[in-house]
PDB file of C-alpha atoms in Angstrom:
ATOM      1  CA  UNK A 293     -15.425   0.825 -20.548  1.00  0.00           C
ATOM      2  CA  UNK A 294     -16.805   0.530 -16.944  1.00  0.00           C
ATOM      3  CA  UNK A 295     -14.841  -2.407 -14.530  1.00  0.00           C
ATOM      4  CA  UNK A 296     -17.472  -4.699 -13.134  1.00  0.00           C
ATOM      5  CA  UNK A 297     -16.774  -5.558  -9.778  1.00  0.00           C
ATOM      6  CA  UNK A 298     -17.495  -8.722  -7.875  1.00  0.00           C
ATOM      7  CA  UNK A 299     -17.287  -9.713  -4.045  1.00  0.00           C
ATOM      8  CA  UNK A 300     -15.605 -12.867  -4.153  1.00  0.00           C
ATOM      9  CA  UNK A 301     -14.649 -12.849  -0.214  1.00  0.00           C
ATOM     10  CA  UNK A 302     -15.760 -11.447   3.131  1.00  0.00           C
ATOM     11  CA  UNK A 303     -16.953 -10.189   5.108  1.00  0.00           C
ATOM     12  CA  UNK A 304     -13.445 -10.580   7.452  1.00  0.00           C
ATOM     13  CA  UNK A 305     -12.506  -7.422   9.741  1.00  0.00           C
ATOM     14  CA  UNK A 306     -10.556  -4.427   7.878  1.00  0.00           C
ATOM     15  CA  UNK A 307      -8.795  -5.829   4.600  1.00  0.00           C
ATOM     16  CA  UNK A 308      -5.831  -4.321   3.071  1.00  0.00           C
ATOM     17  CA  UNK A 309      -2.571  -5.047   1.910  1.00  0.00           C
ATOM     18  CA  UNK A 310      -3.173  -7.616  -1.687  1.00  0.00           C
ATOM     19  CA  UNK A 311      -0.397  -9.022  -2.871  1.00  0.00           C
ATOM     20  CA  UNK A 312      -0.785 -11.186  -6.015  1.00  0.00           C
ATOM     21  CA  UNK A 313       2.004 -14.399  -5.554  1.00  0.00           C
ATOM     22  CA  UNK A 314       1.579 -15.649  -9.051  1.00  0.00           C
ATOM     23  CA  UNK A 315      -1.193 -18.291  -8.698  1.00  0.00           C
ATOM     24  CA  UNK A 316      -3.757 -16.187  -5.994  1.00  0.00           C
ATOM     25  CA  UNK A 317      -3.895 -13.395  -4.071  1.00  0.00           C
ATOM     26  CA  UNK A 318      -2.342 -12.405  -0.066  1.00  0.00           C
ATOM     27  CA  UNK A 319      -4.456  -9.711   1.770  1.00  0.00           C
ATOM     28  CA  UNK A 320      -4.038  -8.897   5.452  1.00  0.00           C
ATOM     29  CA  UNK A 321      -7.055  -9.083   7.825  1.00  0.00           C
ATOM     30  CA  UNK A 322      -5.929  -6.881  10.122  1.00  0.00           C
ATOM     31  CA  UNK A 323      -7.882  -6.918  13.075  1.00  0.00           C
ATOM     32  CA  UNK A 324      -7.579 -10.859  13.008  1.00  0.00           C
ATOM     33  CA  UNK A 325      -3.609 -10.441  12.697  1.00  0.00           C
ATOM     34  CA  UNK A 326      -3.696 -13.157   9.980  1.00  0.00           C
ATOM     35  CA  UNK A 327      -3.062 -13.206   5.741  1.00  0.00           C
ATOM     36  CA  UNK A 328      -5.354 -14.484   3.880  1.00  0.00           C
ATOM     37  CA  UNK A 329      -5.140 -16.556   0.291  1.00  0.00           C
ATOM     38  CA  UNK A 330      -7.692 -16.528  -1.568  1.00  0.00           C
ATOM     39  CA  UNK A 331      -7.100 -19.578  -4.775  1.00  0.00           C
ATOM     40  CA  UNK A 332      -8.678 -18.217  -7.775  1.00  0.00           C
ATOM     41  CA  UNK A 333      -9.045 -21.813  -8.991  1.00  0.00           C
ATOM     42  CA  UNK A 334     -11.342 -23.227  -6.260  1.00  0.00           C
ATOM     43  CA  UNK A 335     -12.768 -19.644  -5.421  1.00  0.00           C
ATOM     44  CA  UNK A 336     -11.958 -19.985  -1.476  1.00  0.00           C
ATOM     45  CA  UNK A 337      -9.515 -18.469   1.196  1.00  0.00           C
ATOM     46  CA  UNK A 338      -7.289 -20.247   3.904  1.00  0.00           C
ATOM     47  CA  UNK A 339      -4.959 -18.313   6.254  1.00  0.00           C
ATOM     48  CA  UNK A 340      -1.815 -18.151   4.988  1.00  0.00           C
ATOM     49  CA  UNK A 341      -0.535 -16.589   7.917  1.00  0.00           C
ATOM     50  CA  UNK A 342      -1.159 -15.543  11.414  1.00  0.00           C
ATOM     51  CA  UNK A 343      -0.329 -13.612  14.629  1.00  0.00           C
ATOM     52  CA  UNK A 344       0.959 -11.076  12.182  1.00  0.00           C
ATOM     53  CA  UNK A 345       0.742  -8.344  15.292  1.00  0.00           C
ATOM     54  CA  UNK A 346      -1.999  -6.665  12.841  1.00  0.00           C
ATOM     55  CA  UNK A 347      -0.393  -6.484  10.179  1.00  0.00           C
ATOM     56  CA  UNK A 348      -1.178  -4.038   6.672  1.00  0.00           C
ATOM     57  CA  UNK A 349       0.454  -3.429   3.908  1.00  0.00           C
ATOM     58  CA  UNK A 350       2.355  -6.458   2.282  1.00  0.00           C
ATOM     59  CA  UNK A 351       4.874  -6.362  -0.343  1.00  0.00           C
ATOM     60  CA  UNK A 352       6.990  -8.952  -2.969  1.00  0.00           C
ATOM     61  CA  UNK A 353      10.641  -8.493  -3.870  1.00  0.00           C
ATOM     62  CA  UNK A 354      11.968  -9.348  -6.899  1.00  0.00           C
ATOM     63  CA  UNK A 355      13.214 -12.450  -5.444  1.00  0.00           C
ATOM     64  CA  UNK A 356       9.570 -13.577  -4.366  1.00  0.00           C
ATOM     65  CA  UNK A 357      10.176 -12.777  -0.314  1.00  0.00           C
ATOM     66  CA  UNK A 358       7.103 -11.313   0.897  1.00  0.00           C
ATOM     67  CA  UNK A 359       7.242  -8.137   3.194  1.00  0.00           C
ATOM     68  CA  UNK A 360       4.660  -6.914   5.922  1.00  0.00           C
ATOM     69  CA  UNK A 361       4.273  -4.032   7.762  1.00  0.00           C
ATOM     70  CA  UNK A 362       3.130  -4.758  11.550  1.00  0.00           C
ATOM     71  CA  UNK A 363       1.190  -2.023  13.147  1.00  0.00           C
ATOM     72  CA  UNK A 364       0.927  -3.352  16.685  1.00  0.00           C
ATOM     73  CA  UNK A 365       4.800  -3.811  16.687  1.00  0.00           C
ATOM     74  CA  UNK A 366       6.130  -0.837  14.494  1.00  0.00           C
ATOM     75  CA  UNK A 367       8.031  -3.494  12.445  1.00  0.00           C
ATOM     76  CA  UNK A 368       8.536  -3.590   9.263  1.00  0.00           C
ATOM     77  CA  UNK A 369       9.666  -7.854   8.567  1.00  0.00           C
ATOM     78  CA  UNK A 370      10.309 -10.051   5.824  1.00  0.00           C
ATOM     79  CA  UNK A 371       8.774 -13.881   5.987  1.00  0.00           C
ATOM     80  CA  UNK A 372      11.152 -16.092   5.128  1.00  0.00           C
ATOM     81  CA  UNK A 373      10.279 -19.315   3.315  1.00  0.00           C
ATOM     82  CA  UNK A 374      11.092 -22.161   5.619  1.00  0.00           C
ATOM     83  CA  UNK A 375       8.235 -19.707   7.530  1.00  0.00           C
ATOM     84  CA  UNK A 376      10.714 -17.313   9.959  1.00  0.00           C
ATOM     85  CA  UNK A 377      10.386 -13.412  10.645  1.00  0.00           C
ATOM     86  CA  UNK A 378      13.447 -11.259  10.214  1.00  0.00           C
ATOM     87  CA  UNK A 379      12.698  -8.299  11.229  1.00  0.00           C
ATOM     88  CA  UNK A 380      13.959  -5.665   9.620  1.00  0.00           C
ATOM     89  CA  UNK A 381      13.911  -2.314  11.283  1.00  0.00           C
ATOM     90  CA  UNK A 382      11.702  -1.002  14.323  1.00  0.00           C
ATOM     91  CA  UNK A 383      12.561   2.177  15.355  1.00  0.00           C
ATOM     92  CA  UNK A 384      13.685   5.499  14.447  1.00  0.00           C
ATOM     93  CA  UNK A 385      16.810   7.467  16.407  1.00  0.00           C
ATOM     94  CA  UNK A 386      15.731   4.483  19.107  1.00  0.00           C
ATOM     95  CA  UNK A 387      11.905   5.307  19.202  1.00  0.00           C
ATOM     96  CA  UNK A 388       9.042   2.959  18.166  1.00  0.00           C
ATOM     97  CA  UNK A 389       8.121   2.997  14.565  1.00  0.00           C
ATOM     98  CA  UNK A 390       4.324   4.634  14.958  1.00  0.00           C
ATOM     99  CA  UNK A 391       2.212   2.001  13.167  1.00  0.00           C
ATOM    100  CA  UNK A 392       4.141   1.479   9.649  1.00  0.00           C
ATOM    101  CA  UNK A 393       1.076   1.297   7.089  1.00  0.00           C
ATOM    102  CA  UNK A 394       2.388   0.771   3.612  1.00  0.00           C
ATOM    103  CA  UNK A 395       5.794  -0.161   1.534  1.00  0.00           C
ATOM    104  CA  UNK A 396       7.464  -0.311  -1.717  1.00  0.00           C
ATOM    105  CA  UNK A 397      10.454  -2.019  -2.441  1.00  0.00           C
ATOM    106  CA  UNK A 398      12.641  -0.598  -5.521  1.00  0.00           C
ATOM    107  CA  UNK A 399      14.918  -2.469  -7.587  1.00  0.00           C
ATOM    108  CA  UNK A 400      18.282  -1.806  -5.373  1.00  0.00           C
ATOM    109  CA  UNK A 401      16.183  -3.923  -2.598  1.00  0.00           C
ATOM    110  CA  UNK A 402      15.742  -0.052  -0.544  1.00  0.00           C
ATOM    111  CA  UNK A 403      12.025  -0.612   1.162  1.00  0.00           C
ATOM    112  CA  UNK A 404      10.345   2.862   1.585  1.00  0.00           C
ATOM    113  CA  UNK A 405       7.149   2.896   3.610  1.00  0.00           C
ATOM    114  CA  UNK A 406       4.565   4.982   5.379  1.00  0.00           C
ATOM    115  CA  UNK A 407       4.411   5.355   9.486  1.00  0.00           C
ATOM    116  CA  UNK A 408       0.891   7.102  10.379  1.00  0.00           C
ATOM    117  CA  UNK A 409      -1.217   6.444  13.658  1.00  0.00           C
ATOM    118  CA  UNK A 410      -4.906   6.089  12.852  1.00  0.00           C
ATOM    119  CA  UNK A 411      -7.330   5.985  16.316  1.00  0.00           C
ATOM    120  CA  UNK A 412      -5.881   5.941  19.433  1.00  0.00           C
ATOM    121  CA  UNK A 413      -1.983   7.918  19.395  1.00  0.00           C
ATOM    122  CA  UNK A 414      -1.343   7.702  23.013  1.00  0.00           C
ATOM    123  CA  UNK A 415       1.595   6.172  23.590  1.00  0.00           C
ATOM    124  CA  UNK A 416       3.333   7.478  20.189  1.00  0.00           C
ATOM    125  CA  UNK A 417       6.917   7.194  20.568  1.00  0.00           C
ATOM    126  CA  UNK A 418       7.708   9.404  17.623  1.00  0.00           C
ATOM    127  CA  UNK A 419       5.839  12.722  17.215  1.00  0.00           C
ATOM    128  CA  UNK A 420       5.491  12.697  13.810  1.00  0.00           C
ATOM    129  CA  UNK A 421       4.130  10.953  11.420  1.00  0.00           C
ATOM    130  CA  UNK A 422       6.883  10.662   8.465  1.00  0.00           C
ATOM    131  CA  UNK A 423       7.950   8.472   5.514  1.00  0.00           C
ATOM    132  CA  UNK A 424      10.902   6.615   5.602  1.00  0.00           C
ATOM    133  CA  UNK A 425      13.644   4.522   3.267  1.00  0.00           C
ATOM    134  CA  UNK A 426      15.553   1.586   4.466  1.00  0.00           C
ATOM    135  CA  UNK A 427      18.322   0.939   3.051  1.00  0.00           C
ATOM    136  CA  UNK A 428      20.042  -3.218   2.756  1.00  0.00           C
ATOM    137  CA  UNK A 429      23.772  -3.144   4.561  1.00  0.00           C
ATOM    138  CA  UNK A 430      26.109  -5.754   5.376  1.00  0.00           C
ATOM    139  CA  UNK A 431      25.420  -8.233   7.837  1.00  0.00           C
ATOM    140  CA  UNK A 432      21.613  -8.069   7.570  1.00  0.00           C
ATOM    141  CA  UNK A 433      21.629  -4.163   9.277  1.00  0.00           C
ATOM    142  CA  UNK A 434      18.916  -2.206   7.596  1.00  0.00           C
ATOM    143  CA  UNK A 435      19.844   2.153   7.755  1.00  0.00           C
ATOM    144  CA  UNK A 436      17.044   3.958   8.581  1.00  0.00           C
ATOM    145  CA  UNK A 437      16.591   7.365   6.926  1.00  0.00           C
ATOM    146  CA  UNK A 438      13.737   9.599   7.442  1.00  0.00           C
ATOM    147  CA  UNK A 439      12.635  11.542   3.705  1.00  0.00           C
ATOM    148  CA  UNK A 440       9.494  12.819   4.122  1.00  0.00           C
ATOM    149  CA  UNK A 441       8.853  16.251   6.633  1.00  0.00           C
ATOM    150  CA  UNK A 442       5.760  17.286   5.790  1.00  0.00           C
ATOM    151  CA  UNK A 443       3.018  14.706   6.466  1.00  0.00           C
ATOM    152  CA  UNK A 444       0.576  14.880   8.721  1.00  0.00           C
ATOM    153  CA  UNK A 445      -0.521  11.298   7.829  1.00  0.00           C
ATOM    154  CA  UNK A 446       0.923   9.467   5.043  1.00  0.00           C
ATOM    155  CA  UNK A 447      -1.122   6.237   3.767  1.00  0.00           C
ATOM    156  CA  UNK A 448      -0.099   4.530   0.394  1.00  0.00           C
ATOM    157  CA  UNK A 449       2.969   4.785  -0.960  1.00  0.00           C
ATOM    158  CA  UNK A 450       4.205   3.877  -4.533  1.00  0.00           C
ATOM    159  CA  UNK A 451       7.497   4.069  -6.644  1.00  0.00           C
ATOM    160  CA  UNK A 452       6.911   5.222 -10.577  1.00  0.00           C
ATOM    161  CA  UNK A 453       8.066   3.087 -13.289  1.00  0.00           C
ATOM    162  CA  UNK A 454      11.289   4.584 -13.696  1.00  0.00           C
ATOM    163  CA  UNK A 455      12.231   4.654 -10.078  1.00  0.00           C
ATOM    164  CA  UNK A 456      12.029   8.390  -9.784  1.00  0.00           C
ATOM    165  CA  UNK A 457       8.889   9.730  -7.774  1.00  0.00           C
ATOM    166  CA  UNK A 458       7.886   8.226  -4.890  1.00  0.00           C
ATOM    167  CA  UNK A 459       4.382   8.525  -4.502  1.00  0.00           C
ATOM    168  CA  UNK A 460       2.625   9.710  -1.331  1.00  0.00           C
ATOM    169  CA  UNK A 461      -0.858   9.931   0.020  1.00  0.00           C
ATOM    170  CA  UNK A 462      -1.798  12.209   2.444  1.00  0.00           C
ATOM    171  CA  UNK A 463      -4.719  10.734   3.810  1.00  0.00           C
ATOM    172  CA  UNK A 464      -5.943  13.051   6.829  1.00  0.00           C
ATOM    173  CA  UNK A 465      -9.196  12.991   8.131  1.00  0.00           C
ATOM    174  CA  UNK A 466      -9.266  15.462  10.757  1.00  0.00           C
ATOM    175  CA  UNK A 467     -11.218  18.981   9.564  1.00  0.00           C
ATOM    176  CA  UNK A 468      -8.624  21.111   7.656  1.00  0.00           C
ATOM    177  CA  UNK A 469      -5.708  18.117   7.360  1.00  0.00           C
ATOM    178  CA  UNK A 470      -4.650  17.764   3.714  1.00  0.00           C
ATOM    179  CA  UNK A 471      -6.119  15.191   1.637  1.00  0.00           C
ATOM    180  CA  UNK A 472      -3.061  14.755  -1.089  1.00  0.00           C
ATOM    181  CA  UNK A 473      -1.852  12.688  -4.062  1.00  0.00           C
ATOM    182  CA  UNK A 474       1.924  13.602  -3.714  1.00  0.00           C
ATOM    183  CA  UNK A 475       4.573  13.117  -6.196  1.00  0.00           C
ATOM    184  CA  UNK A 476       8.350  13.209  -4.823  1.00  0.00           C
ATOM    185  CA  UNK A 477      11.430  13.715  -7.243  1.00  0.00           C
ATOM    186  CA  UNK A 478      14.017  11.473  -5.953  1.00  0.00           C
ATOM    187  CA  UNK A 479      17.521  12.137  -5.805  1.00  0.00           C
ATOM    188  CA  UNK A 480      20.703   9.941  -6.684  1.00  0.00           C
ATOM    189  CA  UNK A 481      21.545   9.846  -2.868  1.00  0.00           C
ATOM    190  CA  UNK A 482      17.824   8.360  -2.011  1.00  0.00           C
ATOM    191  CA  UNK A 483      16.733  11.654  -0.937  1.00  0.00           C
ATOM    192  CA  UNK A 484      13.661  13.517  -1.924  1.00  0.00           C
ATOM    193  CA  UNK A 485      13.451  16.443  -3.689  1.00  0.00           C
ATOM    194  CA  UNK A 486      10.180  18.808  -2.992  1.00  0.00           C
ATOM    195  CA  UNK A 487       6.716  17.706  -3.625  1.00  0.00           C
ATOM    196  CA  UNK A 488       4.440  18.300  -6.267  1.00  0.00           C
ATOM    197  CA  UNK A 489       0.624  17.732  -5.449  1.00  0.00           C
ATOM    198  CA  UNK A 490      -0.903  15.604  -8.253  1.00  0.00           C
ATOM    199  CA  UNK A 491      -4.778  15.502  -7.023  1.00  0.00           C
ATOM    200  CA  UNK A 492      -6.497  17.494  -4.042  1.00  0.00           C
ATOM    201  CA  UNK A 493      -9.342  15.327  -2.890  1.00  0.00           C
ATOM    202  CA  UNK A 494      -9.954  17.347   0.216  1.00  0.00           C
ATOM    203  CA  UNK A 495     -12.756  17.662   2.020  1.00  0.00           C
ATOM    204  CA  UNK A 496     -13.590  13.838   0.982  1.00  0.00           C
ATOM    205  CA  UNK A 497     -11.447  10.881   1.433  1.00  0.00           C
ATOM    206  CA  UNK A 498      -8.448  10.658  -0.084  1.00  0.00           C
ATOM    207  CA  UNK A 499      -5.879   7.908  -1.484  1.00  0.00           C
ATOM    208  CA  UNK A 500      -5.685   4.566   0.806  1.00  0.00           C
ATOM    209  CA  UNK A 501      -3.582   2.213  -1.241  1.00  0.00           C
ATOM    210  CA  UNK A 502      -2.341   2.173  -4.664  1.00  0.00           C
ATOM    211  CA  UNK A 503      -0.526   0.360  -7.866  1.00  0.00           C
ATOM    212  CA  UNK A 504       0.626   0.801 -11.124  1.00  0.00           C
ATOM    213  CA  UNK A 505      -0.062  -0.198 -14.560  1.00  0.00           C
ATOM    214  CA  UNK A 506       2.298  -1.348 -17.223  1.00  0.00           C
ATOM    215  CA  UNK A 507       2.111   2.552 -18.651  1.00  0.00           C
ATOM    216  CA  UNK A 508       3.105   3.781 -16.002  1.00  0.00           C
ATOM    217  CA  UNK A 509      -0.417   4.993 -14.399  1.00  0.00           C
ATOM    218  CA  UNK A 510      -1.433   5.153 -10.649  1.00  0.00           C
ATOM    219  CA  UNK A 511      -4.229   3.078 -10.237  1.00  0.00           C
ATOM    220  CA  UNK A 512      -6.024   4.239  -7.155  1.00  0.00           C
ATOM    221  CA  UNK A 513      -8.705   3.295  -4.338  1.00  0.00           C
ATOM    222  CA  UNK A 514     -10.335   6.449  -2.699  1.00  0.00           C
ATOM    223  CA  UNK A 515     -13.620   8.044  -1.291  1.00  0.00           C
ATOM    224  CA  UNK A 516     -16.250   6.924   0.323  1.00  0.00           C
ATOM    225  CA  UNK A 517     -19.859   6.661   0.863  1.00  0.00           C
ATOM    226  CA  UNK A 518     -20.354   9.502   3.059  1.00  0.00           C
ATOM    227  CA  UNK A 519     -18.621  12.242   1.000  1.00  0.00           C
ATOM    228  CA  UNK A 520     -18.164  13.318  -2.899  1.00  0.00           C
ATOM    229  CA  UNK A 521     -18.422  11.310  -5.549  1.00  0.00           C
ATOM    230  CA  UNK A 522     -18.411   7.883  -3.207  1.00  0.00           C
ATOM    231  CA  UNK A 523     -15.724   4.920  -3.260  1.00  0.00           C
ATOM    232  CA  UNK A 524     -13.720   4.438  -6.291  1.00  0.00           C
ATOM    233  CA  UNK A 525     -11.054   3.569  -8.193  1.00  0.00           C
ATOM    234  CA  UNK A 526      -9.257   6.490  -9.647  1.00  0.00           C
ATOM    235  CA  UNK A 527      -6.612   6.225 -12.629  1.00  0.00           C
ATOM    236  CA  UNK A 528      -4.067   8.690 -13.228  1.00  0.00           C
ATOM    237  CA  UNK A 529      -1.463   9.268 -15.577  1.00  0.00           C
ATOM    238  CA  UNK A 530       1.957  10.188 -14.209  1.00  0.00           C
ATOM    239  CA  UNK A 531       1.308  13.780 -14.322  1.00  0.00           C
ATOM    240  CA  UNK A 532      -1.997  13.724 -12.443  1.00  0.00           C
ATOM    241  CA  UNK A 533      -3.820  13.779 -15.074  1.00  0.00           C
ATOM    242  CA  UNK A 534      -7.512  11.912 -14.067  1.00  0.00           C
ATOM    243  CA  UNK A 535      -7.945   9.000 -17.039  1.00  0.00           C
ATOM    244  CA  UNK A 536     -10.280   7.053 -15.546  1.00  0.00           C
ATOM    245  CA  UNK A 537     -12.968   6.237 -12.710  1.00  0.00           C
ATOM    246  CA  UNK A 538     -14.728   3.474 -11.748  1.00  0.00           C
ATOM    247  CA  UNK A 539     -17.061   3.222  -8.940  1.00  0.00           C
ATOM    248  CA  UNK A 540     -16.422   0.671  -5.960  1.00  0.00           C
ATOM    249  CA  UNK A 541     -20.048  -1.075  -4.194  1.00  0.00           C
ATOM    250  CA  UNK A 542     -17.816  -1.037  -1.077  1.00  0.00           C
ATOM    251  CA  UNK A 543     -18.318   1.500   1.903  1.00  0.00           C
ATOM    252  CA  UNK A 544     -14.637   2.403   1.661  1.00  0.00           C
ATOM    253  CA  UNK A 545     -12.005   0.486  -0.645  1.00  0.00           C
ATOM    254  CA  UNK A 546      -8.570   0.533   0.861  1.00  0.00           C
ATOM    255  CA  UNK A 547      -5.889  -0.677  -1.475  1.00  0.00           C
ATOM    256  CA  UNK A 548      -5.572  -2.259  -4.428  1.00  0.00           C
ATOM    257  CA  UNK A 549      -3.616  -4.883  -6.936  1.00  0.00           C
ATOM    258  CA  UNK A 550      -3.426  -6.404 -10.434  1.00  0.00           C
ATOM    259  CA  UNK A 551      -3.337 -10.116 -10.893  1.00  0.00           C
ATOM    260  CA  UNK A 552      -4.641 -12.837 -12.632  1.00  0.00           C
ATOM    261  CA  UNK A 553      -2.793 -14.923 -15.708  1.00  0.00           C
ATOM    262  CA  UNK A 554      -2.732 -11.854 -17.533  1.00  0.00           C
ATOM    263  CA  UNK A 555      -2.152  -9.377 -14.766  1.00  0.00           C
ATOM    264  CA  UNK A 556      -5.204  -7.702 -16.013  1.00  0.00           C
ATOM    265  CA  UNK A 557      -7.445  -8.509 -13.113  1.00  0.00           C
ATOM    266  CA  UNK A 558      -7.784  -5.724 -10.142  1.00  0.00           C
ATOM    267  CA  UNK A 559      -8.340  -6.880  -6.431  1.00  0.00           C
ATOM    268  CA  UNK A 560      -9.421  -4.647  -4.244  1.00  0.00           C
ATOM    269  CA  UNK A 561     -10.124  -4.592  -0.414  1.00  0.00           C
ATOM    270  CA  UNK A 562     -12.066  -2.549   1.708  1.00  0.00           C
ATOM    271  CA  UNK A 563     -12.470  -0.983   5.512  1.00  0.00           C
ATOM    272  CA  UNK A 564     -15.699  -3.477   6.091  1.00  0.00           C
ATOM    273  CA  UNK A 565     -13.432  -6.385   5.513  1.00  0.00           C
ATOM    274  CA  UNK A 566     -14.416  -7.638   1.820  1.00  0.00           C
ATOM    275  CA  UNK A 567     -12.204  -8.656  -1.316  1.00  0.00           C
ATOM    276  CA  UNK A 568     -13.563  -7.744  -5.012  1.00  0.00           C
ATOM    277  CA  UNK A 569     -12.613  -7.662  -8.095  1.00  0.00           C
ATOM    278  CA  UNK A 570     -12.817  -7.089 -11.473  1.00  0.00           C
ATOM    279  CA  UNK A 571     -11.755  -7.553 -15.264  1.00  0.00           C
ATOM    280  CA  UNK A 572      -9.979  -4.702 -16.723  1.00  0.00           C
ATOM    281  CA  UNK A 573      -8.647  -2.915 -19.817  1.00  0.00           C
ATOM    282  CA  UNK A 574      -5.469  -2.352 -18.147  1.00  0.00           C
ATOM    283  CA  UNK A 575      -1.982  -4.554 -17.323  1.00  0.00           C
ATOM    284  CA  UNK A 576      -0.353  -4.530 -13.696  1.00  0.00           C
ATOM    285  CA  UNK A 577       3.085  -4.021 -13.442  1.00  0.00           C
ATOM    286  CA  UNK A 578       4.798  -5.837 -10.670  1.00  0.00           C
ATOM    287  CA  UNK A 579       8.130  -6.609  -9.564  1.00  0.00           C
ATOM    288  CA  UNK A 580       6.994 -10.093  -8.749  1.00  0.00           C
ATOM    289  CA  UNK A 581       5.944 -11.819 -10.638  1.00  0.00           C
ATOM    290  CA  UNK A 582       8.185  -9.738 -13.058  1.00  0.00           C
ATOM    291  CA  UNK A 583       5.891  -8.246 -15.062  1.00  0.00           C
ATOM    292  CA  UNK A 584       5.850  -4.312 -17.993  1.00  0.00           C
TER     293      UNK A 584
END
């Protein structure tokens, strides 16, 4: 059955980053360094948050603290309630994070998350553009670990059900750069074992942002309108496998989430700053609200 998607926001500058809280639904609007809320309820959006340094990718822990990564800063922070920043970690072997994109947060409270430069890399501090794992110490001291060597620009990022692949996407652009659904063993020390690649969408657009179901599948936003089979959401089992696809009236859709009483509602935003959605067959799992 085909997902119907609405527009039920926009247009803001570049959206990314949803985040469903358990009533409505966080994305970043990145260019305007501020979250946005949208209330299901009364249909609207108010800023939630801003000077957020541009921030993208947003994450919940199980304990309900949202998570941000800030591209203009290379931080990777958690907002506290009573409406502080900690930050968490900013640098690598004392260089500047690049411009940390995306995050997942497992159930030992490690945060892994993606550090590409998109547009202008003058400047770039690090000369690579990696995926990394922090792992919680005493004292509030976050370890940084680097675990990923071979990306040339790593996008969405997404931990499997069990805890045991970390997901990457490879989302080049340049001619020739790999355009990759990666799937990552992962080891009892936190390290990652060698790659295995799930889907090759090269020469069109690859993976942005991504989620899971309560199965265990990768739901997925990718393509575009100038290349392939155009924007859409792509579900995949585990494996790879392609179950689904469902075409996105959005230029380029950049991540997505499930929400909604049921968790059975998928937001999605997009590079030309909208927020849709639609009805699905299909349940989001979520570490918060605990959810599969």
């Amino acid at each position: 059955m085909s997902w119907n998607f609405e527009t039920i926001a926009g247009p803001f500058t570049l959206t990314e980053g949803p985040a469903w809280d358990g009533d409505g639904l966080l994305f970043t609007d990145i260019d305007a360094s501020r979250i946005m809320r949208f209330d299901p309820a009364s249909g609207e959006c108010s800023v939630y948050r801003d000077q957020t340094n541009r921030a993208n990718g947003l994450m919940f822990d199980r304990h309900g603290r949202l998570h941000a990564c800030e591209q203009d800063t290379g931080r990777i922070v958690r907002y506290e309630k009573n409406g502080s920043i900690t930050v968490l970690a900013d640098s690598y072997n004392g260089a500047r994070f690049n411009s940390p994109n995306d995050l997942a947060i497992d159930s030992k409270g490690r945060i892994w998350f993606t550090d590409p430069r998109y547009g202008d890399q003058s400047g770039m501090q690090i000369p690579h553009m990696s995926v990394y794992r922090l792992d919680p110490g005493a004292a509030g001291v976050w370890a940084v670990e680097r675990v990923v060597f071979n990306t040339t620009r790593p996008n969405g990022v997404l931990l499997s059900a069990d805890e045991g692949v970390l997901y990457v996407s490879q989302c080049g652009f340049q001619p020739g750069e790999k355009r990759e659904l990666r799937a990552y063993p992962i080891r009892e020390d936190g390290s990652l074992g060698m790659d295995a690649i799930l889907h090759n969408f090269a020469p069109h657009r690859g993976i942005d942002g991504m989620c899971l179901d309560v199965e265990g599948n990768i739901v997925a936003t990718a393509g575009s309108h100038s290349s392939g089979p155009g924007p859409m959401i792509y579900v995949f089992e585990p494996d790879g496998r392609i179950l689904e696809t469902h075409p996105v009236p959005a230029e380029s859709p950049t991540n997505c989430t499930f929400g909604g009483p049921n968790l059975q509602t998928l937001f999605v935003t997009s590079i030309e700053g909208y927020l849709l959605r639609a009805e699905t067959q299909r349940t989001g799992r979520l570490a918060y609200p605990a959810s599969g």
